[in-house]
Amino acid sequence: SFQLNHRLTPQVSAEAIVRRSRIVGFAERSGDASNETVYRLTLLRHVSDQYALSAGLQHNRFETNAAGLTFYQATTLFVGASYQF
């Protein structure tokens, strides 16, 4: 995986993540393989020392040759809030 953070202003930061995983079967599942790739861009706004708001875009791509599973890809838009005690 690869992650990059950059502070844009004292209160706003941007984050980019690329993550790739591969699962390979063994024994009776030998030859089965699944690959997942995730791309995510996030903007984070610190409202106070403990409270932050975030918004971003994520794209998932899943490929496999395993029986019973199918290829999919999805793009999602998300928003969130976090509070640190």
mmCIF file of C-alpha atoms in Angstrom:
data_model
loop_
_atom_site.group_PDB
_atom_site.id
_atom_site.type_symbol
_atom_site.label_atom_id
_atom_site.label_comp_id
_atom_site.label_asym_id
_atom_site.label_seq_id
_atom_site.Cartn_x
_atom_site.Cartn_y
_atom_site.Cartn_z
ATOM 1 C CA SER A 1 0.000 0.000 0.000
ATOM 2 C CA PHE A 2 0.977 3.602 -0.498
ATOM 3 C CA GLN A 3 -0.235 6.599 1.506
ATOM 4 C CA LEU A 4 0.517 10.292 1.044
ATOM 5 C CA ASN A 5 -0.601 13.102 3.392
ATOM 6 C CA HIS A 6 -0.203 16.803 2.696
ATOM 7 C CA ARG A 7 -1.212 19.762 4.861
ATOM 8 C CA LEU A 8 -2.866 22.364 2.633
ATOM 9 C CA THR A 9 -3.545 24.949 5.367
ATOM 10 C CA PRO A 10 -3.179 24.816 9.165
ATOM 11 C CA GLN A 11 -6.700 23.317 9.380
ATOM 12 C CA VAL A 12 -7.044 21.366 6.104
ATOM 13 C CA SER A 13 -5.107 18.327 4.898
ATOM 14 C CA ALA A 14 -5.387 15.967 1.943
ATOM 15 C CA GLU A 15 -4.700 12.250 1.877
ATOM 16 C CA ALA A 16 -4.270 9.819 -1.018
ATOM 17 C CA ILE A 17 -4.150 6.040 -0.541
ATOM 18 C CA VAL A 18 -3.545 3.201 -2.985
ATOM 19 C CA ARG A 19 -3.848 -0.309 -1.547
ATOM 20 C CA ARG A 20 -3.500 -3.585 -3.415
ATOM 21 C CA SER A 21 -3.993 -7.051 -1.987
ATOM 22 C CA ARG A 22 -3.744 -10.526 -3.525
ATOM 23 C CA ILE A 23 -5.038 -13.789 -2.114
ATOM 24 C CA VAL A 24 -3.903 -17.081 -3.644
ATOM 25 C CA GLY A 25 -5.583 -20.384 -2.849
ATOM 26 C CA PHE A 26 -3.772 -23.548 -1.844
ATOM 27 C CA ALA A 27 -4.585 -27.278 -1.439
ATOM 28 C CA GLU A 28 -7.923 -27.947 -3.163
ATOM 29 C CA ARG A 29 -8.259 -24.203 -4.001
ATOM 30 C CA SER A 30 -4.880 -24.189 -5.750
ATOM 31 C CA GLY A 31 -5.017 -21.978 -8.832
ATOM 32 C CA ASP A 32 -7.658 -19.642 -7.375
ATOM 33 C CA ALA A 33 -6.559 -16.030 -7.037
ATOM 34 C CA SER A 34 -8.271 -12.798 -6.038
ATOM 35 C CA ASN A 35 -6.973 -9.244 -6.420
ATOM 36 C CA GLU A 36 -8.396 -6.128 -4.803
ATOM 37 C CA THR A 37 -7.260 -2.572 -5.500
ATOM 38 C CA VAL A 38 -8.490 0.468 -3.567
ATOM 39 C CA TYR A 39 -7.906 4.129 -4.480
ATOM 40 C CA ARG A 40 -9.009 6.779 -1.957
ATOM 41 C CA LEU A 41 -8.768 10.587 -1.855
ATOM 42 C CA THR A 42 -9.773 12.397 1.340
ATOM 43 C CA LEU A 43 -9.946 16.008 2.526
ATOM 44 C CA LEU A 44 -9.828 16.515 6.294
ATOM 45 C CA ARG A 45 -10.811 19.761 8.057
ATOM 46 C CA HIS A 46 -9.868 20.190 11.723
ATOM 47 C CA VAL A 47 -12.602 22.213 13.403
ATOM 48 C CA SER A 48 -10.881 22.078 16.807
ATOM 49 C CA ASP A 49 -8.095 20.132 18.523
ATOM 50 C CA GLN A 50 -10.476 17.210 19.077
ATOM 51 C CA TYR A 51 -13.054 17.456 16.264
ATOM 52 C CA ALA A 52 -12.523 16.919 12.508
ATOM 53 C CA LEU A 53 -14.722 16.640 9.405
ATOM 54 C CA SER A 54 -13.773 14.604 6.341
ATOM 55 C CA ALA A 55 -15.046 13.968 2.818
ATOM 56 C CA GLY A 56 -13.685 11.917 -0.013
ATOM 57 C CA LEU A 57 -13.961 9.547 -2.908
ATOM 58 C CA GLN A 58 -13.036 5.853 -2.984
ATOM 59 C CA HIS A 59 -12.851 3.369 -5.848
ATOM 60 C CA ASN A 60 -12.680 -0.411 -5.236
ATOM 61 C CA ARG A 61 -11.894 -3.018 -7.875
ATOM 62 C CA PHE A 62 -12.100 -6.765 -7.164
ATOM 63 C CA GLU A 63 -11.084 -9.481 -9.645
ATOM 64 C CA THR A 64 -11.084 -13.227 -9.084
ATOM 65 C CA ASN A 65 -11.113 -16.551 -10.865
ATOM 66 C CA ALA A 66 -12.514 -18.397 -7.826
ATOM 67 C CA ALA A 67 -15.756 -20.309 -8.396
ATOM 68 C CA GLY A 68 -18.835 -18.539 -7.042
ATOM 69 C CA LEU A 69 -17.239 -15.074 -6.912
ATOM 70 C CA THR A 70 -17.506 -12.387 -9.551
ATOM 71 C CA PHE A 71 -15.650 -9.254 -10.606
ATOM 72 C CA TYR A 72 -16.924 -5.978 -9.217
ATOM 73 C CA GLN A 73 -15.939 -2.365 -9.040
ATOM 74 C CA ALA A 74 -17.580 0.434 -7.093
ATOM 75 C CA THR A 75 -16.994 4.133 -6.578
ATOM 76 C CA THR A 76 -18.269 5.734 -3.376
ATOM 77 C CA LEU A 77 -18.472 9.259 -2.035
ATOM 78 C CA PHE A 78 -18.211 9.561 1.739
ATOM 79 C CA VAL A 79 -18.400 12.142 4.521
ATOM 80 C CA GLY A 80 -17.533 11.709 8.161
ATOM 81 C CA ALA A 81 -16.792 13.294 11.497
ATOM 82 C CA SER A 82 -14.371 12.247 14.218
ATOM 83 C CA TYR A 83 -13.943 13.242 17.815
ATOM 84 C CA GLN A 84 -10.917 12.382 19.954
ATOM 85 C CA PHE A 85 -11.480 12.104 23.703
#
